[in-house]
XYZ file of N, CA and C in Angstrom:
462
model
N 187.800 227.216 162.049
C 187.022 226.274 162.780
C 186.194 225.428 161.863
N 186.239 224.144 162.102
C 185.407 223.174 161.316
C 184.164 222.795 162.095
N 183.212 222.526 161.362
C 181.849 222.136 161.955
C 181.211 221.036 161.174
N 180.652 220.093 161.875
C 179.933 218.889 161.110
C 178.557 219.335 160.985
N 178.167 219.668 159.729
C 176.794 220.115 159.418
C 176.087 219.122 158.461
N 175.045 218.656 158.783
C 174.265 217.776 157.898
C 175.083 216.624 157.346
N 175.915 216.097 158.263
C 176.717 214.869 157.992
C 178.023 215.124 157.325
N 178.369 216.440 157.031
C 179.594 216.665 156.397
C 180.456 217.697 157.206
N 181.715 217.466 157.292
C 182.601 218.420 157.942
C 182.931 219.581 157.033
N 182.581 220.769 157.430
C 182.787 222.001 156.636
C 183.722 222.976 157.403
N 184.543 223.636 156.642
C 185.384 224.686 157.285
C 184.523 225.979 157.198
N 184.430 226.603 158.346
C 183.655 227.871 158.413
C 184.510 228.982 157.838
N 183.945 229.854 157.055
C 184.745 230.954 156.524
C 185.106 231.956 157.536
N 186.004 232.791 157.246
C 186.554 233.894 158.222
C 185.415 234.645 158.862
N 184.365 234.932 158.176
C 183.224 235.675 158.671
C 182.517 234.944 159.877
N 182.745 233.610 159.958
C 182.059 232.858 160.997
C 183.151 232.070 161.848
N 184.108 232.811 162.269
C 185.184 232.187 163.016
C 185.262 232.469 164.513
N 184.329 233.446 165.001
C 184.391 233.857 166.379
C 183.501 232.858 167.223
N 184.170 232.171 168.234
C 183.389 231.185 169.026
C 182.171 231.748 169.716
N 182.116 233.002 169.848
C 180.890 233.710 170.551
C 179.805 233.969 169.507
N 180.123 233.760 168.269
C 179.026 234.071 167.175
C 177.954 233.050 167.301
N 176.694 233.510 167.209
C 175.559 232.564 167.262
C 175.656 231.607 166.104
N 175.303 230.306 166.359
C 175.311 229.323 165.318
C 174.436 229.700 164.233
N 173.338 230.388 164.411
C 172.443 230.855 163.420
C 173.182 231.589 162.232
N 174.034 232.534 162.702
C 174.667 233.319 161.667
C 175.759 232.597 160.945
N 176.421 231.702 161.631
C 177.357 230.868 160.932
C 176.702 230.107 159.852
N 175.545 229.490 160.155
C 174.769 228.674 159.228
C 174.266 229.537 158.011
N 173.699 230.659 158.332
C 173.014 231.497 157.283
C 174.102 232.293 156.567
N 174.941 233.026 157.219
C 175.810 233.923 156.589
C 177.139 233.283 156.145
N 177.596 232.401 156.995
C 178.864 231.702 156.771
C 178.690 230.492 155.712
N 177.644 229.687 155.824
C 177.521 228.485 155.074
C 176.431 228.609 154.018
N 175.642 229.723 154.079
C 174.556 229.974 153.100
C 173.433 228.941 153.225
N 173.285 228.370 154.461
C 172.150 227.491 154.732
C 171.014 228.324 155.278
N 170.123 228.880 154.480
C 169.162 229.789 154.787
C 167.865 229.277 155.265
N 167.712 227.981 155.350
C 166.442 227.344 155.774
C 166.135 227.612 157.227
N 167.232 227.836 158.044
C 167.086 228.113 159.438
C 166.825 229.649 159.533
N 165.727 230.011 160.146
C 165.269 231.321 160.075
C 165.612 232.161 161.439
N 165.790 233.441 161.245
C 165.906 234.375 162.388
C 164.557 234.861 162.727
N 164.169 234.690 163.956
C 162.844 235.166 164.375
C 162.990 236.324 165.366
N 163.301 235.883 166.655
C 163.405 236.859 167.742
C 164.778 237.299 168.202
N 165.764 236.344 168.071
C 167.096 236.667 168.457
C 167.363 236.405 169.913
N 166.325 235.942 170.622
C 166.571 235.674 172.129
C 166.196 234.205 172.541
N 165.912 233.362 171.501
C 165.657 231.970 171.849
C 164.180 231.714 172.274
N 163.288 232.613 172.045
C 161.962 232.494 172.459
C 161.013 231.827 171.416
N 161.196 232.198 170.187
C 160.228 231.774 169.200
C 160.443 230.456 168.554
N 161.653 229.992 168.399
C 161.960 228.729 167.814
C 162.101 228.658 166.345
N 162.067 229.786 165.639
C 162.160 229.747 164.188
C 163.526 229.250 163.744
N 164.534 229.368 164.630
C 165.937 228.989 164.392
C 166.312 227.659 164.866
N 165.332 226.843 165.256
C 165.684 225.468 165.858
C 166.391 224.632 164.876
N 167.536 224.090 165.432
C 168.275 223.038 164.692
C 168.598 221.970 165.714
N 169.253 220.832 165.217
C 169.711 219.819 166.129
C 171.147 219.982 166.400
N 171.525 219.975 167.663
C 172.954 219.919 167.994
C 173.229 218.630 168.810
N 173.934 217.732 168.235
C 174.210 216.455 168.838
C 172.834 215.737 169.070
N 171.917 215.890 168.156
C 170.657 215.217 168.236
C 169.599 215.925 169.108
N 169.934 217.043 169.757
C 169.004 217.725 170.612
C 168.532 219.033 169.916
N 167.311 219.415 170.068
C 166.873 220.731 169.494
C 167.468 221.867 170.267
N 168.007 222.832 169.561
C 168.540 223.958 170.273
C 168.099 225.183 169.388
N 168.018 226.332 170.076
C 167.715 227.615 169.463
C 169.065 228.142 169.014
N 169.294 228.167 167.665
C 170.655 228.536 167.097
C 170.921 229.991 167.312
N 169.892 230.856 167.497
C 170.181 232.218 167.641
C 170.835 232.557 169.026
N 170.843 231.684 169.964
C 171.467 231.814 171.263
C 172.499 230.842 171.566
N 172.854 229.953 170.551
C 173.839 228.924 170.806
C 175.125 229.369 170.213
N 176.200 229.631 170.962
C 177.421 230.077 170.421
C 178.112 228.968 169.711
N 178.910 229.412 168.671
C 179.668 228.435 167.914
C 180.562 227.528 168.814
N 181.175 228.176 169.769
C 182.084 227.509 170.641
C 181.409 226.282 171.343
N 180.108 226.268 171.516
C 179.368 225.225 172.143
C 179.205 224.083 171.165
N 179.461 224.300 169.892
C 179.202 223.238 168.868
C 180.410 222.485 168.495
N 181.582 222.771 169.012
C 182.805 222.083 168.695
C 182.599 220.600 168.946
N 183.004 219.820 167.910
C 182.907 218.332 168.028
C 181.455 217.731 168.004
N 180.509 218.516 167.906
C 179.127 218.018 167.884
C 178.427 218.217 166.496
N 177.756 217.178 166.072
C 177.057 217.339 164.737
C 175.836 218.268 164.843
N 175.686 219.067 163.793
C 174.591 219.960 163.602
C 173.780 219.546 162.467
N 172.447 219.508 162.734
C 171.498 219.193 161.609
C 170.577 220.392 161.403
N 170.469 220.789 160.202
C 169.573 221.844 159.794
C 168.342 221.292 159.063
N 167.402 222.092 158.718
C 166.315 221.684 157.926
C 166.745 221.166 156.580
N 167.869 221.665 156.107
C 168.382 221.106 154.812
C 168.825 219.694 154.945
N 169.242 219.312 156.153
C 169.754 217.913 156.404
C 168.664 216.982 157.028
N 167.390 217.521 157.213
C 166.429 216.627 157.826
C 166.164 215.300 157.042
N 166.179 215.372 155.778
C 165.967 214.227 154.867
C 167.210 214.100 153.987
N 168.333 213.512 154.487
C 169.577 213.526 153.659
C 169.549 212.645 152.492
N 168.663 211.648 152.472
C 168.593 210.775 151.365
C 167.897 211.289 150.159
N 167.363 212.503 150.263
C 166.582 213.123 149.133
C 165.214 212.897 149.202
N 164.702 211.827 149.920
C 163.267 211.665 150.026
C 162.785 212.468 151.230
N 161.548 213.024 151.179
C 161.103 213.817 152.299
C 160.943 212.965 153.519
N 161.257 213.592 154.629
C 161.059 213.031 155.970
C 159.535 212.838 156.173
N 159.171 211.832 156.969
C 157.748 211.534 157.256
C 157.033 212.804 157.704
N 157.765 213.653 158.488
C 157.104 214.894 158.997
C 156.877 215.832 157.851
N 157.748 215.966 156.936
C 157.594 216.844 155.831
C 156.309 216.409 155.005
N 156.159 215.049 154.795
C 155.021 214.630 154.112
C 153.724 214.898 154.882
N 153.806 214.633 156.142
C 152.592 214.929 156.991
C 152.285 216.450 157.027
N 153.317 217.312 156.997
C 153.079 218.758 157.022
C 152.331 219.127 155.781
N 152.651 218.519 154.651
C 151.968 218.836 153.407
C 150.526 218.287 153.451
N 150.373 217.051 153.887
C 149.081 216.437 153.843
C 148.138 217.157 154.832
N 148.602 217.655 155.976
C 147.726 218.342 156.883
C 147.715 219.909 156.580
N 148.306 220.328 155.572
C 148.445 221.775 155.128
C 148.773 222.635 156.285
N 149.866 222.284 157.008
C 150.269 223.026 158.153
C 150.683 224.430 157.790
N 151.563 224.714 156.904
C 152.058 226.073 156.647
C 151.008 226.978 156.116
N 151.090 228.243 156.689
C 150.392 229.373 156.067
C 151.435 230.284 155.549
N 152.016 231.097 156.377
C 153.063 231.980 155.832
C 154.319 231.177 155.711
N 154.556 230.171 156.514
C 155.703 229.268 156.433
C 156.876 229.655 157.135
N 157.014 230.898 157.718
C 158.278 231.322 158.257
C 158.763 230.520 159.407
N 157.911 230.065 160.280
C 158.303 229.230 161.441
C 158.493 227.807 161.163
N 158.103 227.338 160.017
C 157.924 225.885 159.711
C 159.282 225.160 159.858
N 160.386 225.660 159.422
C 161.585 224.921 159.474
C 161.945 224.622 160.965
N 161.804 225.627 161.812
C 162.000 225.384 163.280
C 160.988 224.382 163.885
N 159.758 224.569 163.401
C 158.716 223.636 163.901
C 158.979 222.141 163.494
N 159.395 222.021 162.169
C 159.773 220.635 161.710
C 160.971 220.114 162.566
N 161.959 220.929 162.842
C 163.212 220.380 163.558
C 162.781 220.059 164.927
N 161.907 220.850 165.631
C 161.458 220.470 166.952
C 160.614 219.189 166.986
N 159.772 219.110 165.971
C 158.951 217.845 165.902
C 159.791 216.632 165.585
N 160.777 216.792 164.719
C 161.670 215.675 164.469
C 162.470 215.228 165.675
N 162.909 216.150 166.525
C 163.606 215.787 167.756
C 162.555 214.985 168.718
N 161.334 215.507 168.802
C 160.405 214.785 169.609
C 160.184 213.361 169.093
N 159.952 213.173 167.767
C 159.745 211.809 167.279
C 160.950 210.920 167.288
N 162.142 211.493 167.399
C 163.397 210.758 167.534
C 163.468 210.062 168.931
N 162.949 210.786 169.845
C 163.012 210.232 171.261
C 161.709 209.594 171.662
N 160.551 209.864 170.953
C 159.268 209.333 171.364
C 158.473 209.106 170.177
N 158.404 207.854 169.719
C 157.767 207.411 168.454
C 156.203 207.487 168.574
N 155.709 207.528 169.775
C 154.264 207.508 170.012
C 153.846 208.666 170.995
N 154.020 209.909 170.532
C 153.836 210.925 171.535
C 152.303 211.158 171.782
N 151.969 211.586 172.984
C 150.653 211.948 173.289
C 150.481 213.473 173.094
N 149.276 213.920 173.236
C 148.927 215.388 173.144
C 149.825 216.110 174.064
N 149.926 215.625 175.289
C 150.697 216.270 176.347
C 152.217 216.287 175.958
N 152.734 215.221 175.371
C 154.103 215.150 174.920
C 154.392 216.246 173.907
N 153.489 216.291 172.903
C 153.597 217.342 171.842
C 153.509 218.717 172.441
N 152.637 219.007 173.360
C 152.503 220.315 173.990
C 153.838 220.678 174.706
N 154.471 219.664 175.299
C 155.702 219.896 176.056
C 156.879 220.188 175.108
N 156.904 219.472 173.997
C 157.987 219.557 173.037
C 157.939 220.731 172.086
N 156.797 221.092 171.773
C 156.538 222.070 170.768
C 156.313 223.536 171.341
N 157.490 224.102 171.639
C 157.404 225.423 172.309
C 157.595 226.511 171.326
N 157.628 226.166 170.015
C 157.849 227.124 168.930
C 156.597 227.959 168.809
N 156.805 229.263 168.430
C 155.684 230.086 168.195
C 155.298 230.235 166.719
N 154.058 230.240 166.428
C 153.532 230.435 165.068
C 152.510 231.545 165.127
N 152.857 232.621 164.317
C 151.910 233.735 164.309
C 150.568 233.440 163.580
N 150.635 232.447 162.744
C 149.478 232.061 161.944
C 148.530 231.153 162.739
N 149.022 230.572 163.842
C 148.195 229.748 164.704
C 147.830 228.414 164.205
N 148.765 227.721 163.524
C 148.489 226.466 162.890
C 148.756 225.338 163.844
N 148.649 225.561 165.126
C 148.998 224.529 166.152
C 148.185 223.215 166.005
N 146.881 223.331 165.784
C 146.126 222.090 165.637
C 146.539 221.257 164.419
N 146.979 221.900 163.373
C 147.491 221.173 162.209
C 148.878 220.557 162.535
N 149.696 221.366 163.265
C 150.951 220.867 163.702
C 150.774 219.560 164.472
N 149.850 219.575 165.471
C 149.691 218.348 166.225
C 149.186 217.213 165.341
N 148.208 217.387 164.436
C 147.742 216.439 163.551
C 148.807 215.854 162.642
N 149.721 216.747 162.232
C 150.824 216.265 161.349
C 151.889 215.421 162.127
N 152.137 215.757 163.370
C 153.032 214.983 164.196
C 152.417 213.643 164.505
N 151.107 213.640 164.713
C 150.471 212.290 165.050
C 150.524 211.382 163.770
N 150.227 212.031 162.578
C 150.217 211.277 161.327
C 151.667 210.736 161.038
N 152.608 211.612 161.179
C 154.023 211.197 160.945
C 154.442 210.030 161.911
N 154.035 210.131 163.123
C 154.358 209.142 164.207
C 153.765 207.759 163.798
N 152.621 207.753 163.209
C 152.003 206.510 162.801
C 152.691 205.819 161.626
N 153.364 206.670 160.852
C 154.161 206.180 159.661
C 155.526 205.698 160.054
N 156.019 206.019 161.345
C 157.369 205.492 161.678
C 157.296 204.215 162.341
N 158.377 203.442 162.192
C 158.463 202.125 162.910
C 158.732 202.340 164.371
N 158.065 201.582 165.226
C 158.244 201.721 166.681
C 159.619 201.409 167.090
């Protein structure tokens, strides 16, 4: 099975050929893209959030079969030109991460929000950011999203 990941078509190895296999394991174990994290395994925490056809999905509950013909973007592909994404810069400026475990999923959820809404309100952020953070950095996440939004062109 081939998959388009971070702008490139890649052949999945034999270990990741079952259409029922969660996308998370194909990315991590099959393609060695370990930025996407395993958190809960039931789609609740969001540590595994990636974009599938531009939409944020929980890769731990998304079967490979649902990905056929759709582009997948992981945290490794968030800034493909090599320069940090506006969100990554804002994340650093606002000192969002503490332990950092949930951050790749948080960044991917935030990127999806800003892709569809360049000027989110607090309510928009609350609705879009359903990821869990054990460190409780939610106020910094909100500040970083607002900062990044101001740096994006309308």
